[in-house]
mmCIF file of C-alpha atoms in Angstrom:
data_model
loop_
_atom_site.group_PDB
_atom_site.id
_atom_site.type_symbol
_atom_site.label_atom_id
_atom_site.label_comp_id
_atom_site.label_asym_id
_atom_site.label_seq_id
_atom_site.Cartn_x
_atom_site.Cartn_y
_atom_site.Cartn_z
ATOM 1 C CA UNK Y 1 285.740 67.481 -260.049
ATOM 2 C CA UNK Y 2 284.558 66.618 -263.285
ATOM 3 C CA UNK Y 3 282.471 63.553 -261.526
ATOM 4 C CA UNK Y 4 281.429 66.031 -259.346
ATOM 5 C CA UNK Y 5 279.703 68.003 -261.843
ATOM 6 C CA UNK Y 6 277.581 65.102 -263.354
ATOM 7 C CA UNK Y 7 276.240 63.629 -259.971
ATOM 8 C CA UNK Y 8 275.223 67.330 -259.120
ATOM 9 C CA UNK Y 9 273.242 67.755 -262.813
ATOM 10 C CA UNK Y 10 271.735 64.180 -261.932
ATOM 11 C CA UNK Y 11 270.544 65.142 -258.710
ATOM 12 C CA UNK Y 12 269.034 68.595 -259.727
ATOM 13 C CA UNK Y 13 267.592 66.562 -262.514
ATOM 14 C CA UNK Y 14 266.185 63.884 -260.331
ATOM 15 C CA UNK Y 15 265.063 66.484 -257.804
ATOM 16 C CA UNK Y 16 263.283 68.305 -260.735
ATOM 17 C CA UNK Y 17 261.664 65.094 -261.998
ATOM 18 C CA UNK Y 18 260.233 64.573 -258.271
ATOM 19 C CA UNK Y 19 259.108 68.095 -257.864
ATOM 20 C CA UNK Y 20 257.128 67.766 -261.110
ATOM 21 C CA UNK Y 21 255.454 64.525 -259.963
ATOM 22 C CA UNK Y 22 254.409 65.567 -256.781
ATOM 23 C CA UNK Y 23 253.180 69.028 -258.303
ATOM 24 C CA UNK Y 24 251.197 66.621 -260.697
ATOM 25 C CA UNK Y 25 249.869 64.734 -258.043
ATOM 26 C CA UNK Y 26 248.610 67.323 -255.814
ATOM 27 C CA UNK Y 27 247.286 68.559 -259.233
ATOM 28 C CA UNK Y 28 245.084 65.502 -259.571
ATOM 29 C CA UNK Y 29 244.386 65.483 -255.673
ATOM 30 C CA UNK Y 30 242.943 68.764 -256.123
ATOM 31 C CA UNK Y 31 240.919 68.072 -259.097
ATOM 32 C CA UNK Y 32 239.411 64.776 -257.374
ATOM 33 C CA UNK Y 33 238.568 66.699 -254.005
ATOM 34 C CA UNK Y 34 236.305 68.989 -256.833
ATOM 35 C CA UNK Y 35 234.862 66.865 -258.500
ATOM 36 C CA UNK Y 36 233.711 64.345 -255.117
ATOM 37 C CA UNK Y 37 232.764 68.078 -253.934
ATOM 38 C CA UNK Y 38 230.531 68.050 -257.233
ATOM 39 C CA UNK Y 39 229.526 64.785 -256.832
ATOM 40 C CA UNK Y 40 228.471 65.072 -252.924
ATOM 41 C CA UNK Y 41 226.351 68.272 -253.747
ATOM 42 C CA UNK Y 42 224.569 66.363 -256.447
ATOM 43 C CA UNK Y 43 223.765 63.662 -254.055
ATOM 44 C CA UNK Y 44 222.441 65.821 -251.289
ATOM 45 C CA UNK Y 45 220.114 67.440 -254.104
ATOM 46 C CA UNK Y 46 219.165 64.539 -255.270
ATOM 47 C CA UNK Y 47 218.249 63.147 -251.879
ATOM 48 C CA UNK Y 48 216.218 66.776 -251.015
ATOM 49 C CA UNK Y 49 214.257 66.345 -253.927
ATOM 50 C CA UNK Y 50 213.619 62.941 -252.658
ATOM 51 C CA UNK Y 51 212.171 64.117 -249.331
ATOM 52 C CA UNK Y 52 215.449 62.388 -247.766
ATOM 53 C CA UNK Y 53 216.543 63.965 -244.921
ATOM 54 C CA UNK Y 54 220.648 63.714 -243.439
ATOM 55 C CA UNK Y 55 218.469 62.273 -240.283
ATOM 56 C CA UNK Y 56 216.861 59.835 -242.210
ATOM 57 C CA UNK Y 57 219.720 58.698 -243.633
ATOM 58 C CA UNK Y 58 221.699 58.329 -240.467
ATOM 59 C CA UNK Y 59 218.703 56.214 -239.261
ATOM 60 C CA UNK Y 60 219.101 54.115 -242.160
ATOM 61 C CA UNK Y 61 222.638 53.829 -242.215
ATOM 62 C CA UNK Y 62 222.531 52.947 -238.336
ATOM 63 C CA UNK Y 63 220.202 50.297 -239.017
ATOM 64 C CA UNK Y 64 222.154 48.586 -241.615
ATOM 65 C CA UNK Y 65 224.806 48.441 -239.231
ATOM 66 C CA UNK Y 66 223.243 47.189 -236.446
ATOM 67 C CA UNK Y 67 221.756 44.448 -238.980
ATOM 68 C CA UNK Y 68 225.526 43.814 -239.803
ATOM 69 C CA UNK Y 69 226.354 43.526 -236.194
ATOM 70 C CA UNK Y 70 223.884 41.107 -235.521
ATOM 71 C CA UNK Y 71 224.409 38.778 -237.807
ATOM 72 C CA UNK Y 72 228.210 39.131 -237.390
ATOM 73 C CA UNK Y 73 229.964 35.569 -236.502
ATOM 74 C CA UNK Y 74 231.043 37.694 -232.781
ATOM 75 C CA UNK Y 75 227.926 38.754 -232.149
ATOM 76 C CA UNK Y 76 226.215 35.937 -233.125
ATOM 77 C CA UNK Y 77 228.460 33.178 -230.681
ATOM 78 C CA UNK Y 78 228.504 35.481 -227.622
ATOM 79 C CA UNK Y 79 224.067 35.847 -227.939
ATOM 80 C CA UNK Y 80 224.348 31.600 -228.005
ATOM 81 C CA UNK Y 81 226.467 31.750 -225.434
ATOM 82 C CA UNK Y 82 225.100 34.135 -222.856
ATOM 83 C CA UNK Y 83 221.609 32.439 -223.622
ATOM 84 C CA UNK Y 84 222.935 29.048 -222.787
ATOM 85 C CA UNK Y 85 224.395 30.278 -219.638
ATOM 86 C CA UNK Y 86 220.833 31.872 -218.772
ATOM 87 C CA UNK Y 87 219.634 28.472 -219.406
ATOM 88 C CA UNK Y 88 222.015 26.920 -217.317
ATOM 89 C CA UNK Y 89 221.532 29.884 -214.714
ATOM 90 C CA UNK Y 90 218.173 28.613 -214.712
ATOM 91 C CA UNK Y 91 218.233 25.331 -213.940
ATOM 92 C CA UNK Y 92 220.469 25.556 -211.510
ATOM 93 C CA UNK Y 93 218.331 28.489 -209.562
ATOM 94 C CA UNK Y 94 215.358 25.518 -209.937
ATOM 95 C CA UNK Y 95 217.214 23.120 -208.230
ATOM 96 C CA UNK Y 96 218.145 25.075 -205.320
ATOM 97 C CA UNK Y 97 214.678 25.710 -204.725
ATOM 98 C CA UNK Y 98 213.794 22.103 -205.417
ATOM 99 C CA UNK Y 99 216.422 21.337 -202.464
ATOM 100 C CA UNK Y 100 215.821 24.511 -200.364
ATOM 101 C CA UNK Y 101 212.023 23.688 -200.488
ATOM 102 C CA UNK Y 102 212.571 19.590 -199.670
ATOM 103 C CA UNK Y 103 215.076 21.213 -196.982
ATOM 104 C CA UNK Y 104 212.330 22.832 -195.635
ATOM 105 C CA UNK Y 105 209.143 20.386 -195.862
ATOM 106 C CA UNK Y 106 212.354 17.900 -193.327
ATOM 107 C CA UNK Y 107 212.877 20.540 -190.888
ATOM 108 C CA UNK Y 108 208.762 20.841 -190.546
ATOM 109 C CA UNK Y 109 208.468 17.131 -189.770
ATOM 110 C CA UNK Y 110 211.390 17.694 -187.243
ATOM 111 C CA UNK Y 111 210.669 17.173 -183.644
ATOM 112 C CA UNK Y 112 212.964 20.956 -183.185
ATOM 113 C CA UNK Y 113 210.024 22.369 -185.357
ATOM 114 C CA UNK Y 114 206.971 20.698 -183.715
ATOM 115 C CA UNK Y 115 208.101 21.131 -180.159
ATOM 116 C CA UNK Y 116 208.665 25.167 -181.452
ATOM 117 C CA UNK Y 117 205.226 25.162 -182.923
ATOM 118 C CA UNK Y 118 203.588 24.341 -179.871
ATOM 119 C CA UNK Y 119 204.732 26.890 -178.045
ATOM 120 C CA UNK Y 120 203.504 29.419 -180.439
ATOM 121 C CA UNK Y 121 200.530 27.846 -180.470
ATOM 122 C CA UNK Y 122 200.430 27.902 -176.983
ATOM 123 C CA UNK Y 123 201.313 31.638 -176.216
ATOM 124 C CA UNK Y 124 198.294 32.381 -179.414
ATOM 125 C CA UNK Y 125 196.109 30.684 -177.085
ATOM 126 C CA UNK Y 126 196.694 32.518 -174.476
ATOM 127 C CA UNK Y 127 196.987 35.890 -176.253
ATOM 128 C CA UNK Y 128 193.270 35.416 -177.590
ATOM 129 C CA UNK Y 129 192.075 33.443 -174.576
ATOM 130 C CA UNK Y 130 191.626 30.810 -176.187
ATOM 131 C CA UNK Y 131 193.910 29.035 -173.159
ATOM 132 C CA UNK Y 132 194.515 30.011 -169.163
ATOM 133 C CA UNK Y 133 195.750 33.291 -169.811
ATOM 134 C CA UNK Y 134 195.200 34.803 -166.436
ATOM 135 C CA UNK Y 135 198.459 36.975 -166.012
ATOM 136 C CA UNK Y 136 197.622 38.407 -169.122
ATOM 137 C CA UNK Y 137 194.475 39.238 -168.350
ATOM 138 C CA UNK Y 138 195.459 40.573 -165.594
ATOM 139 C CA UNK Y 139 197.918 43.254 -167.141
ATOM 140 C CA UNK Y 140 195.416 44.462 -169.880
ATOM 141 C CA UNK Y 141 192.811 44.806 -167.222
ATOM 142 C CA UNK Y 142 195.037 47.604 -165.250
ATOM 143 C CA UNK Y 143 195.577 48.943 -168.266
ATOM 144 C CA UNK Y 144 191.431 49.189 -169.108
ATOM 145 C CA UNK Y 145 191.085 50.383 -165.725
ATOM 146 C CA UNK Y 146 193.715 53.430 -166.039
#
């Protein structure tokens, strides 16, 4: 019992000492949330008499850290990267129209082509009688007659 007593007057005591240090701190807390109170309304004066408005400010503090982001290492590797694959991109798109176009200058040579273009050829002829285009001439003339 007599132990008993001691670790209770050491725990009241150690509880005590806590209580005091945290009433202390939020003492000090307190103070410091004054005095950056102080401090923040002395800057904002400061930066009124300076013709500094809070919008301004954001705008410059945006900037800064869009300057930061661009010349951040992430930033920096993925704009290399994306323009070499719109370089790439690029080529690439040029030599399918290299190939498309050569694709296309073969099939014009083609006999498939040439016998097609004669026939539209043909039926132009004959639409601006140019050629023997007697059945049409026919049909438009009912119709000019109607």
């Amino acid at each position: 019992m007599f132990v008993d007593q001691f670790d209770f007057i050491d725990d009241v005591s150690s509880f005590l000492q806590h209580m005091t240090i945290i009433t202390k701190t939020e003492e000090e807390i307190q103070t410091l949330r004054q005095v950056l109170l102080a401090k923040e309304k002395y800057a904002s004066d400061v930066r009124r008499q300076l013709g500094l408005s809070p919008l301004s400010t954001m705008k410059q503090n945006l900037s800064r850290g869009w300057q930061d982001v661009q010349s951040s290492a992430p930033y920096v590797r993925t704009r290399d990267n994306l323009s070499h694959a719109g370089q790439v991109t690029s080529a690439a798109l040029s030599n399918v129209g290299v190939a498309f176009t050569r694709r296309l200058a073969e099939m014009r040579h083609s006999s498939t082509f040439k016998s097609l273009e004669e026939m539209v050829v043909s039926v132009k002829d004959k639409v601006t009688n140019n050629g023997d285009a007697s059945g049409f001439q026919r049909r438009s003339s009912r119709h000019n007659a109607s």
